[in-house]
Coordinates of N, CA and C and ligand atoms in Angstrom, one line a residue:
M1 N 91.9 124.0 102.1 CA 92.2 122.7 102.6 C 91.9 121.7 101.5
T2 N 92.9 120.8 101.3 CA 92.7 119.8 100.3 C 91.8 118.7 100.9
Q3 N 91.1 118.1 100.1 CA 90.1 117.1 100.6 C 90.8 115.8 101.1
T4 N 90.2 115.3 102.2 CA 90.7 114.1 102.9 C 90.6 112.9 101.9
Q5 N 91.7 112.1 101.8 CA 91.7 111.0 100.9 C 91.5 109.7 101.7
Y6 N 91.1 108.7 101.0 CA 91.0 107.4 101.7 C 91.3 106.3 100.7
R7 N 91.7 105.1 101.3 CA 91.9 103.9 100.5 C 91.2 102.8 101.3
Q8 N 90.5 102.0 100.5 CA 89.8 100.8 101.0 C 90.3 99.6 100.3
F9 N 90.7 98.5 101.0 CA 91.2 97.4 100.3 C 90.8 96.1 101.0
A10 N 90.9 95.0 100.3 CA 90.5 93.7 100.9 C 91.5 93.2 101.8
C11 N 91.0 92.6 102.9 CA 91.9 91.9 103.9 C 91.2 90.5 104.2
L12 N 92.0 89.5 104.6 CA 91.4 88.2 104.9 C 90.4 87.8 103.8
S13 N 89.3 87.1 104.2 CA 88.4 86.6 103.1 C 87.4 87.7 102.8
D14 N 86.8 88.4 103.7 CA 85.8 89.4 103.4 C 85.9 90.7 104.3
N15 N 87.0 90.9 104.9 CA 87.2 92.1 105.7 C 87.7 93.3 104.8
F16 N 87.5 94.5 105.2 CA 88.0 95.7 104.6 C 89.2 96.2 105.4
G17 N 90.2 96.7 104.8 CA 91.2 97.6 105.4 C 90.9 99.0 104.9
V18 N 91.0 100.0 105.8 CA 90.7 101.4 105.5 C 91.9 102.3 106.0
I19 N 92.3 103.2 105.2 CA 93.3 104.2 105.5 C 92.8 105.5 105.1
V20 N 92.8 106.5 106.1 CA 92.4 107.9 105.8 C 93.7 108.8 105.8
H21 N 93.8 109.6 104.8 CA 95.0 110.4 104.7 C 94.6 111.9 104.5
D22 N 95.3 112.8 105.3 CA 95.1 114.2 105.1 C 96.3 114.8 104.4
P23 N 96.2 115.2 103.1 CA 97.3 115.5 102.3 C 98.1 116.7 102.8
D24 N 97.4 117.7 103.4 CA 98.0 118.9 103.9 C 99.0 118.7 105.0
S25 N 98.7 117.8 105.9 CA 99.5 117.6 107.1 C 100.3 116.3 106.9
G26 N 99.9 115.4 106.0 CA 100.6 114.1 105.8 C 100.1 113.1 106.9
T27 N 99.1 113.5 107.7 CA 98.6 112.6 108.7 C 97.9 111.4 108.0
T28 N 98.2 110.2 108.5 CA 97.7 109.0 107.9 C 97.2 108.0 109.0
V29 N 95.9 107.6 108.8 CA 95.3 106.9 109.9 C 94.7 105.6 109.4
A30 N 95.1 104.5 110.0 CA 94.5 103.2 109.7 C 93.3 102.9 110.7
I31 N 92.3 102.3 110.1 CA 91.2 101.9 111.0 C 91.0 100.4 111.0
D32 N 91.2 99.7 112.1 CA 91.2 98.3 112.3 C 92.4 97.7 111.4
V33 N 92.9 96.5 111.9 CA 94.0 95.9 111.2 C 93.7 94.4 111.1
P34 N 92.9 93.9 110.2 CA 92.7 92.4 110.1 C 94.0 91.7 109.9
E35 N 94.9 92.3 109.0 CA 96.2 91.8 108.8 C 97.1 92.9 108.4
A36 N 98.4 92.8 108.6 CA 99.3 94.0 108.4 C 99.7 94.2 107.0
A37 N 100.0 93.1 106.3 CA 100.6 93.2 104.9 C 99.9 94.1 104.0
P38 N 98.5 94.0 103.8 CA 97.9 94.9 102.9 C 98.0 96.4 103.2
Y39 N 98.0 96.7 104.5 CA 98.2 98.1 105.0 C 99.6 98.5 104.6
L40 N 100.6 97.7 104.9 CA 102.0 98.1 104.6 C 102.2 98.3 103.1
A41 N 101.5 97.5 102.3 CA 101.6 97.6 100.8 C 101.0 98.9 100.4
V42 N 99.9 99.3 100.9 CA 99.2 100.6 100.5 C 100.1 101.8 101.0
L43 N 100.6 101.7 102.2 CA 101.5 102.8 102.7 C 102.7 103.0 101.9
N44 N 103.3 101.8 101.5 CA 104.5 101.8 100.6 C 104.2 102.4 99.3
A45 N 103.1 102.0 98.7 CA 102.7 102.4 97.3 C 102.5 103.9 97.3
E46 N 101.8 104.4 98.3 CA 101.4 105.9 98.4 C 102.6 106.7 98.9
G47 N 103.5 106.1 99.6 CA 104.6 106.9 100.2 C 104.1 107.6 101.4
W48 N 103.1 107.0 102.1 CA 102.5 107.6 103.3 C 103.1 107.0 104.6
T49 N 103.3 107.9 105.6 CA 103.8 107.4 106.9 C 102.6 107.3 107.9
L50 N 102.4 106.1 108.4 CA 101.3 105.9 109.3 C 101.5 106.7 110.6
S51 N 100.5 107.5 111.0 CA 100.6 108.2 112.3 C 99.7 107.6 113.4
D52 N 98.6 107.1 113.0 CA 97.6 106.5 114.1 C 96.9 105.3 113.6
I53 N 96.6 104.4 114.5 CA 95.8 103.3 114.2 C 94.6 103.3 115.2
L54 N 93.4 103.3 114.6 CA 92.1 103.4 115.5 C 91.5 102.0 115.4
I55 N 91.1 101.5 116.6 CA 90.5 100.2 116.7 C 89.0 100.3 117.0
T56 N 88.1 99.5 116.3 CA 86.7 99.6 116.6 C 86.3 98.6 117.7
H57 N 86.8 97.4 117.7 CA 86.5 96.4 118.7 C 87.5 95.3 118.7
H58 N 87.4 94.4 119.7 CA 88.5 93.4 120.0 C 88.5 92.2 119.1
H59 N 87.5 91.9 118.2 CA 87.5 90.7 117.4 C 88.8 90.5 116.6
W60 N 89.3 89.3 116.5 CA 90.6 89.0 115.9 C 90.7 89.5 114.5
D61 N 89.5 89.4 113.7 CA 89.6 89.9 112.3 C 89.6 91.4 112.2
H62 N 89.7 92.1 113.3 CA 89.9 93.6 113.3 C 91.2 94.0 113.9
V63 N 91.9 93.1 114.7 CA 93.1 93.4 115.4 C 94.2 92.4 115.1
G64 N 94.0 91.4 114.3 CA 94.9 90.3 114.0 C 96.3 90.8 113.6
G65 N 96.3 92.0 112.8 CA 97.6 92.5 112.3 C 98.1 93.7 113.1
L66 N 97.4 94.0 114.2 CA 97.7 95.2 114.9 C 99.2 95.2 115.5
A67 N 99.6 94.2 116.1 CA 100.9 94.2 116.7 C 102.0 94.4 115.7
E68 N 101.8 93.7 114.5 CA 102.9 93.8 113.5 C 102.9 95.2 112.9
L69 N 101.7 95.8 112.6 CA 101.6 97.1 112.0 C 102.1 98.1 112.9
Q70 N 101.8 98.0 114.2 CA 102.3 99.0 115.2 C 103.8 98.9 115.3
K71 N 104.3 97.7 115.3 CA 105.8 97.5 115.4 C 106.5 98.1 114.2
K72 N 105.9 97.8 113.0 CA 106.7 98.3 111.8 C 106.5 99.7 111.5
T73 N 105.5 100.4 112.1 CA 105.3 101.8 111.7 C 105.5 102.7 112.9
G74 N 105.4 102.2 114.1 CA 105.5 103.0 115.3 C 104.3 104.0 115.5
A75 N 103.2 103.7 114.8 CA 102.0 104.6 114.9 C 101.4 104.5 116.3
R76 N 100.7 105.5 116.7 CA 100.0 105.5 118.0 C 98.7 104.7 117.8
V77 N 98.4 103.9 118.8 CA 97.2 103.0 118.7 C 96.1 103.5 119.7
V78 N 94.9 103.8 119.2 CA 93.8 104.3 120.1 C 92.6 103.4 119.9
G79 N 92.0 103.0 121.0 CA 90.8 102.1 120.9 C 89.9 102.3 122.1
P80 N 88.8 101.5 122.1 CA 87.9 101.6 123.2 C 88.6 101.4 124.5
E81 N 88.3 102.1 125.6 CA 88.9 101.9 126.9 C 88.8 100.4 127.3
R82 N 87.7 99.8 127.1 CA 87.4 98.5 127.5 C 88.4 97.5 126.8
T83 N 88.7 97.8 125.5 CA 89.6 97.0 124.8 C 91.1 97.2 125.2
R84 N 91.4 98.4 125.6 CA 92.7 98.8 126.1 C 93.1 97.9 127.3
Q85 N 92.1 97.5 128.1 CA 92.4 96.7 129.3 C 92.8 95.3 128.9
K86 N 92.5 94.9 127.6 CA 92.8 93.5 127.2 C 94.0 93.5 126.2
L87 N 94.1 94.6 125.5 CA 95.1 94.5 124.3 C 96.2 95.5 124.6
S88 N 97.4 95.0 124.9 CA 98.5 95.9 125.3 C 99.0 96.9 124.3
E89 N 98.7 96.6 123.0 CA 99.1 97.6 121.9 C 98.3 98.9 122.0
I90 N 97.1 98.9 122.6 CA 96.3 100.1 122.7 C 96.9 101.1 123.7
E91 N 97.4 102.2 123.3 CA 98.0 103.2 124.2 C 97.0 104.1 124.8
L92 N 96.0 104.5 124.1 CA 95.0 105.5 124.6 C 93.6 104.9 124.4
G93 N 92.9 104.9 125.5 CA 91.5 104.4 125.5 C 90.5 105.5 125.5
V94 N 89.4 105.3 124.8 CA 88.3 106.3 124.6 C 87.0 105.8 125.1
E95 N 86.1 106.7 125.6 CA 84.8 106.4 125.9 C 83.8 107.2 125.0
D96 N 82.5 106.9 125.1 CA 81.5 107.6 124.3 C 81.7 109.1 124.4
G97 N 81.7 109.7 123.2 CA 81.8 111.2 123.1 C 83.2 111.8 123.2
D98 N 84.2 111.0 123.5 CA 85.5 111.5 123.5 C 86.0 111.8 122.1
H99 N 86.8 112.8 122.0 CA 87.5 113.0 120.7 C 89.0 113.1 120.8
I100 N 89.6 112.7 119.8 CA 91.1 112.8 119.7 C 91.4 113.6 118.4
F101 N 92.7 114.0 118.4 CA 93.1 114.6 117.1 C 94.2 113.7 116.5
C102 N 94.0 113.4 115.2 CA 95.0 112.8 114.4 C 95.5 113.9 113.5
G103 N 96.7 114.4 113.8 CA 97.1 115.6 113.1 C 96.1 116.7 113.3
P104 N 95.6 117.3 112.3 CA 94.6 118.4 112.4 C 93.2 117.8 112.4
M105 N 93.0 116.5 112.2 CA 91.7 115.9 112.0 C 91.1 115.5 113.4
K106 N 89.9 116.1 113.6 CA 89.2 115.8 114.8 C 88.4 114.5 114.6
V107 N 88.7 113.5 115.5 CA 88.0 112.2 115.3 C 87.2 111.9 116.6
K108 N 86.0 111.6 116.5 CA 85.1 111.4 117.7 C 84.8 109.9 117.8
A109 N 84.7 109.5 119.1 CA 84.4 108.1 119.3 C 82.9 108.1 119.8
L110 N 82.1 107.2 119.1 CA 80.7 107.0 119.5 C 80.7 105.6 120.0
A111 N 80.3 105.4 121.3 CA 80.1 104.1 121.8 C 78.9 103.4 121.1
T112 N 79.2 102.2 120.5 CA 78.1 101.5 119.8 C 78.1 100.1 120.1
P113 N 77.9 99.7 121.4 CA 77.9 98.3 121.9 C 76.7 97.5 121.3
G114 N 76.9 96.2 121.4 CA 75.8 95.3 121.0 C 76.5 94.1 120.3
H115 N 77.2 94.3 119.2 CA 77.9 93.3 118.5 C 79.0 92.8 119.5
T116 N 79.7 93.7 120.1 CA 80.6 93.4 121.3 C 80.3 94.6 122.3
L117 N 80.7 94.4 123.5 CA 80.5 95.4 124.5 C 81.4 96.6 124.3
D118 N 82.6 96.4 123.8 CA 83.6 97.4 123.7 C 83.4 98.3 122.4
H119 N 82.6 98.0 121.5 CA 82.6 98.6 120.2 C 82.4 100.1 120.1
V120 N 83.3 100.8 119.4 CA 83.1 102.2 119.1 C 83.1 102.4 117.6
T121 N 82.3 103.4 117.2 CA 82.3 103.9 115.8 C 83.2 105.2 115.8
W122 N 84.0 105.3 114.8 CA 84.9 106.5 114.7 C 84.4 107.4 113.6
W123 N 84.3 108.7 114.0 CA 83.7 109.7 113.1 C 84.7 110.9 112.9
F124 N 85.2 111.0 111.7 CA 86.0 112.1 111.3 C 85.1 113.2 110.9
E125 N 84.8 114.0 111.9 CA 83.6 115.0 111.8 C 83.8 116.0 110.7
D126 N 84.9 116.6 110.6 CA 85.1 117.7 109.6 C 85.2 117.0 108.2
A127 N 85.9 115.9 108.1 CA 86.1 115.2 106.8 C 84.8 114.5 106.3
G128 N 83.8 114.3 107.2 CA 82.6 113.7 106.9 C 82.7 112.2 106.6
I129 N 83.6 111.6 107.3 CA 83.8 110.1 107.1 C 83.6 109.4 108.5
A130 N 83.0 108.2 108.4 CA 82.9 107.4 109.6 C 83.2 106.0 109.3
H131 N 83.7 105.3 110.4 CA 83.9 103.8 110.3 C 83.1 103.1 111.4
T132 N 82.1 102.4 110.9 CA 81.2 101.8 111.9 C 81.6 100.3 112.3
G133 N 82.7 99.9 111.9 CA 83.2 98.6 112.3 C 82.2 97.5 112.0
D134 N 81.8 96.7 113.0 CA 80.8 95.6 112.8 C 79.5 96.0 113.4
T135 N 79.2 97.3 113.5 CA 77.9 97.7 114.1 C 76.9 97.9 112.9
L136 N 77.2 98.9 112.0 CA 76.4 99.1 110.9 C 77.1 98.7 109.6
F137 N 76.5 97.8 108.8 CA 77.0 97.4 107.5 C 76.1 98.0 106.4
A138 N 76.6 98.0 105.2 CA 75.8 98.4 104.1 C 74.6 97.4 104.0
L139 N 73.4 98.0 104.2 CA 72.1 97.2 104.2 C 72.0 96.2 105.3
G140 N 72.9 96.3 106.3 CA 72.8 95.3 107.4 C 73.3 95.9 108.7
C141 N 73.5 95.0 109.7 CA 74.1 95.4 110.9 C 74.8 94.1 111.5
G142 N 75.7 94.3 112.4 CA 76.5 93.2 113.0 C 75.6 92.2 113.8
R143 N 76.0 91.0 113.9 CA 75.3 90.1 114.8 C 75.5 90.5 116.2
V144 N 74.5 90.3 117.0 CA 74.5 90.7 118.4 C 75.1 89.6 119.2
F145 N 76.4 89.7 119.5 CA 77.1 88.6 120.2 C 77.2 88.9 121.7
E146 N 77.7 90.1 122.1 CA 77.9 90.3 123.6 C 76.8 91.1 124.2
G147 N 76.1 91.9 123.4 CA 75.0 92.7 124.0 C 73.7 92.1 123.8
D148 N 72.6 92.9 123.8 CA 71.3 92.4 123.5 C 70.7 93.3 122.4
P149 N 69.5 92.9 121.8 CA 69.0 93.7 120.7 C 68.7 95.1 121.1
E150 N 68.2 95.3 122.4 CA 67.9 96.7 122.8 C 69.2 97.6 122.8
M151 N 70.3 97.0 123.2 CA 71.6 97.7 123.2 C 72.0 98.0 121.7
M152 N 71.8 97.0 120.8 CA 72.2 97.2 119.4 C 71.3 98.3 118.8
W153 N 70.1 98.2 119.1 CA 69.1 99.2 118.5 C 69.5 100.6 119.0
A154 N 69.9 100.7 120.3 CA 70.3 102.0 120.9 C 71.6 102.5 120.2
S155 N 72.5 101.6 119.8 CA 73.7 102.0 119.1 C 73.4 102.5 117.7
L156 N 72.5 101.7 117.0 CA 72.2 102.2 115.7 C 71.5 103.5 115.7
T157 N 70.6 103.7 116.7 CA 70.0 105.0 116.9 C 71.0 106.1 117.1
H158 N 72.0 105.8 117.9 CA 73.0 106.8 118.3 C 73.7 107.2 117.0
I159 N 74.0 106.2 116.1 CA 74.7 106.5 114.8 C 73.7 107.4 114.0
M160 N 72.5 107.0 113.9 CA 71.5 107.8 113.0 C 71.3 109.2 113.6
D161 N 71.3 109.3 114.9 CA 71.1 110.7 115.5 C 72.3 111.6 115.3
T162 N 73.5 111.0 115.1 CA 74.7 111.7 115.1 C 75.3 112.1 113.7
L163 N 75.2 111.1 112.8 CA 75.9 111.3 111.5 C 75.0 111.9 110.5
P164 N 75.4 113.0 109.9 CA 74.6 113.6 108.8 C 74.5 112.7 107.6
D165 N 73.5 112.9 106.8 CA 73.2 112.0 105.7 C 74.3 111.9 104.7
D166 N 75.1 112.9 104.5 CA 76.2 112.9 103.5 C 77.5 112.3 104.1
T167 N 77.5 111.7 105.3 CA 78.6 111.1 105.9 C 79.0 109.8 105.1
V168 N 80.2 109.7 104.7 CA 80.7 108.6 103.9 C 81.1 107.5 105.0
I169 N 80.5 106.3 104.8 CA 80.6 105.3 105.9 C 81.3 104.1 105.4
F170 N 82.4 103.7 106.1 CA 83.1 102.5 105.9 C 82.7 101.5 107.0
C171 N 82.9 100.2 106.8 CA 82.6 99.2 107.8 C 83.5 98.0 107.6
G172 N 83.3 97.0 108.4 CA 84.3 95.9 108.5 C 84.2 94.9 107.4
H173 N 83.1 94.7 106.8 CA 82.9 93.6 105.9 C 82.2 93.9 104.6
E174 N 82.5 93.1 103.6 CA 81.7 93.1 102.3 C 80.6 92.0 102.4
Y175 N 79.5 92.4 103.0 CA 78.4 91.5 103.2 C 77.2 92.0 102.4
T176 N 77.4 93.0 101.5 CA 76.2 93.8 101.1 C 75.3 93.0 100.2
Q177 N 75.8 92.1 99.3 CA 74.9 91.4 98.4 C 73.9 90.5 99.1
A178 N 74.5 89.7 100.1 CA 73.6 88.9 100.9 C 72.6 89.7 101.7
N179 N 73.1 90.8 102.2 CA 72.3 91.7 103.0 C 71.1 92.3 102.1
A180 N 71.4 92.6 100.9 CA 70.4 93.1 100.0 C 69.3 92.1 99.7
R181 N 69.7 90.8 99.6 CA 68.7 89.8 99.4 C 67.8 89.7 100.6
F182 N 68.4 89.7 101.8 CA 67.6 89.7 103.0 C 66.7 90.9 103.1
A183 N 67.3 92.1 102.9 CA 66.5 93.3 103.0 C 65.2 93.3 102.2
L184 N 65.3 92.7 101.0 CA 64.1 92.7 100.1 C 63.0 91.8 100.7
T185 N 63.4 90.9 101.6 CA 62.3 90.1 102.2 C 61.6 90.9 103.3
I186 N 62.2 91.9 103.8 CA 61.6 92.7 104.9 C 60.9 93.9 104.3
D187 N 61.5 94.5 103.2 CA 61.0 95.8 102.7 C 60.9 95.7 101.2
P188 N 60.1 94.7 100.7 CA 60.1 94.4 99.2 C 59.6 95.5 98.3
D189 N 58.8 96.4 98.8 CA 58.2 97.5 98.0 C 58.9 98.8 98.0
N190 N 60.1 98.8 98.7 CA 60.9 100.0 98.8 C 61.7 100.2 97.4
A191 N 61.3 101.2 96.6 CA 61.9 101.4 95.3 C 63.4 101.7 95.4
D192 N 63.7 102.5 96.4 CA 65.2 102.8 96.6 C 66.0 101.6 96.8
L193 N 65.4 100.7 97.6 CA 66.1 99.4 98.0 C 66.2 98.5 96.7
Q194 N 65.1 98.5 95.9 CA 65.1 97.6 94.7 C 66.2 98.1 93.8
A195 N 66.3 99.5 93.6 CA 67.3 100.0 92.7 C 68.7 99.8 93.2
R196 N 68.9 99.9 94.5 CA 70.2 99.7 95.1 C 70.6 98.2 95.0
A197 N 69.7 97.3 95.2 CA 70.0 95.9 95.1 C 70.5 95.5 93.6
R198 N 69.9 96.1 92.6 CA 70.3 95.9 91.2 C 71.7 96.4 91.0
K199 N 72.0 97.6 91.6 CA 73.3 98.2 91.5 C 74.4 97.3 92.1
I200 N 74.0 96.8 93.3 CA 74.9 95.9 94.1 C 75.3 94.7 93.2
D201 N 74.3 94.1 92.6 CA 74.5 92.9 91.8 C 75.5 93.2 90.7
E202 N 75.3 94.4 90.1 CA 76.3 94.8 89.0 C 77.7 95.0 89.5
L203 N 77.8 95.7 90.7 CA 79.1 95.9 91.2 C 79.8 94.6 91.6
R204 N 79.1 93.6 92.2 CA 79.7 92.4 92.6 C 80.0 91.5 91.4
A205 N 79.2 91.6 90.3 CA 79.5 90.9 89.1 C 80.8 91.3 88.5
N206 N 81.2 92.6 88.8 CA 82.5 93.1 88.3 C 83.6 93.0 89.4
G207 N 83.3 92.4 90.5 CA 84.2 92.2 91.6 C 84.6 93.5 92.3
T208 N 83.6 94.5 92.2 CA 83.9 95.8 92.8 C 83.3 95.9 94.2
A209 N 83.9 96.6 95.1 CA 83.4 96.7 96.4 C 82.2 97.6 96.4
T210 N 81.2 97.3 97.3 CA 80.0 98.0 97.4 C 80.1 99.1 98.5
L211 N 81.2 99.2 99.2 CA 81.4 100.2 100.2 C 82.4 101.2 99.6
P212 N 82.5 102.5 100.1 CA 81.7 103.0 101.2 C 80.3 103.3 100.8
T213 N 79.5 103.4 101.9 CA 78.1 103.8 101.6 C 77.9 105.2 102.3
T214 N 76.7 105.7 102.4 CA 76.4 107.0 103.0 C 75.3 106.8 104.1
M215 N 75.3 107.7 105.0 CA 74.3 107.6 106.1 C 72.9 107.7 105.4
G216 N 72.8 108.7 104.5 CA 71.5 108.9 103.8 C 70.9 107.7 103.1
L217 N 71.9 107.0 102.4 CA 71.5 105.8 101.6 C 71.0 104.7 102.6
E218 N 71.8 104.5 103.7 CA 71.4 103.5 104.7 C 70.0 103.8 105.3
R219 N 69.9 105.1 105.7 CA 68.6 105.5 106.3 C 67.4 105.1 105.4
A220 N 67.6 105.3 104.0 CA 66.5 105.0 103.1 C 66.3 103.6 102.8
T221 N 67.3 102.7 102.9 CA 67.2 101.4 102.4 C 67.6 100.3 103.4
N222 N 68.3 100.6 104.5 CA 68.7 99.5 105.4 C 67.6 99.1 106.3
P223 N 67.0 97.9 106.3 CA 65.9 97.6 107.1 C 66.2 97.7 108.6
F224 N 67.4 97.5 109.0 CA 67.8 97.5 110.4 C 67.7 98.9 111.0
L225 N 67.6 99.9 110.1 CA 67.5 101.3 110.5 C 66.0 101.8 110.4
R226 N 65.2 100.9 109.9 CA 63.8 101.3 109.5 C 62.7 100.7 110.3
A227 N 63.1 100.4 111.6 CA 62.1 99.8 112.5 C 60.8 100.7 112.7
D228 N 61.0 102.0 112.4 CA 59.8 102.9 112.6 C 59.0 103.0 111.4
D229 N 59.3 102.2 110.3 CA 58.6 102.3 109.0 C 57.2 101.5 109.2
P230 N 56.1 102.2 109.0 CA 54.8 101.5 109.2 C 54.6 100.3 108.3
T231 N 55.1 100.4 107.0 CA 55.0 99.2 106.1 C 55.8 98.0 106.6
I232 N 57.0 98.3 107.1 CA 57.8 97.1 107.6 C 57.1 96.6 108.9
Q233 N 56.7 97.5 109.8 CA 56.0 97.0 111.0 C 54.8 96.1 110.6
K234 N 54.0 96.5 109.6 CA 52.8 95.8 109.3 C 53.2 94.4 108.7
R235 N 54.2 94.4 107.9 CA 54.7 93.1 107.3 C 55.1 92.1 108.3
L236 N 55.7 92.7 109.4 CA 56.2 91.8 110.5 C 55.1 91.5 111.5
G237 N 53.9 92.1 111.3 CA 52.9 91.9 112.3 C 53.2 92.6 113.6
L238 N 53.9 93.7 113.6 CA 54.3 94.4 114.8 C 53.9 95.9 114.7
E239 N 52.7 96.2 114.2 CA 52.3 97.6 114.1 C 52.3 98.2 115.5
G240 N 52.9 99.4 115.6 CA 52.9 100.1 116.8 C 53.8 99.5 118.0
A241 N 54.5 98.5 117.7 CA 55.4 97.9 118.7 C 56.6 98.8 119.0
A242 N 57.2 98.5 120.1 CA 58.4 99.3 120.5 C 59.5 99.0 119.4
L243 N 60.2 100.1 119.0 CA 61.1 100.0 117.9 C 62.2 99.0 118.1
A244 N 62.6 98.9 119.4 CA 63.7 97.9 119.7 C 63.1 96.5 119.4
D245 N 61.8 96.2 119.7 CA 61.3 94.9 119.4 C 61.2 94.7 117.9
V246 N 60.8 95.7 117.1 CA 60.8 95.5 115.7 C 62.2 95.2 115.2
F247 N 63.2 96.0 115.7 CA 64.6 95.7 115.3 C 64.9 94.2 115.6
A248 N 64.6 93.8 116.9 CA 65.0 92.5 117.3 C 64.4 91.4 116.4
E249 N 63.1 91.6 115.9 CA 62.5 90.7 115.0 C 63.3 90.6 113.7
I250 N 63.7 91.8 113.2 CA 64.4 91.8 111.9 C 65.7 91.1 112.1
R251 N 66.4 91.3 113.2 CA 67.7 90.7 113.5 C 67.6 89.2 113.6
K252 N 66.5 88.8 114.3 CA 66.2 87.3 114.5 C 66.0 86.6 113.1
R253 N 65.2 87.3 112.3 CA 65.0 86.7 110.9 C 66.3 86.6 110.1
K254 N 67.1 87.6 110.2 CA 68.4 87.5 109.5 C 69.3 86.4 110.1
D255 N 69.3 86.3 111.4 CA 70.1 85.2 112.0 C 69.7 83.8 111.5
N256 N 68.4 83.7 111.3 CA 67.8 82.4 110.9 C 67.7 82.3 109.4
A257 N 68.1 83.3 108.6 CA 67.9 83.3 107.2 C 68.8 82.2 106.5
Ligands
ZN1 ZN1 83.3 91.8 115.0

């Protein structure tokens, strides 16, 4: 089996477009559509025919180009069941734990509410690729708009419990450099984080994307996943507190940063 390919490209001001391609079957899958034109340009340049569009959540900067891309490609659109009830382009709705097949690729939906109530993370289990939308970012996590911190922490835990460390992770936005600066205020003595922050500065100085990341790298350096770390708890004055409360404090500090 030839290895699964992917393309990541800029959309809008700081969103990512992502396309996953299976060379053997020709199956091509878009995840979220901030705008249609960059997707159509990549499909055209690669000579790929879009088969499926997967949606993570209902925000306009993830579905703004959906109607146009669907119309121009005829691809099947799959999204959270809750979003399907609002967005007529979504043909098939999924709930937590459901899986679909895009050609031969098995893709699992993990419900990850908190940023929004409908949010799902898409996991290409055999290819070892996931798209976490606006739930997990490189060194960050999404703002909690529709859910509450407990819900968001449960979703991040769901991701950590499910995805192996070598999973390649895409997400909705290039926020990593600002996230790194904030992460260092929460976890300043973490050598892995310090090294990663330096690398991120180099990448951004060259205008290079900092994504995709991996589950293992996030586990080691993302403070929003490290509520159980005694050093972080101590720094926040929350030694032995409930992990959701530690997470809520980190999220609050980021919101006010
Ligand atoms: Zn969003």
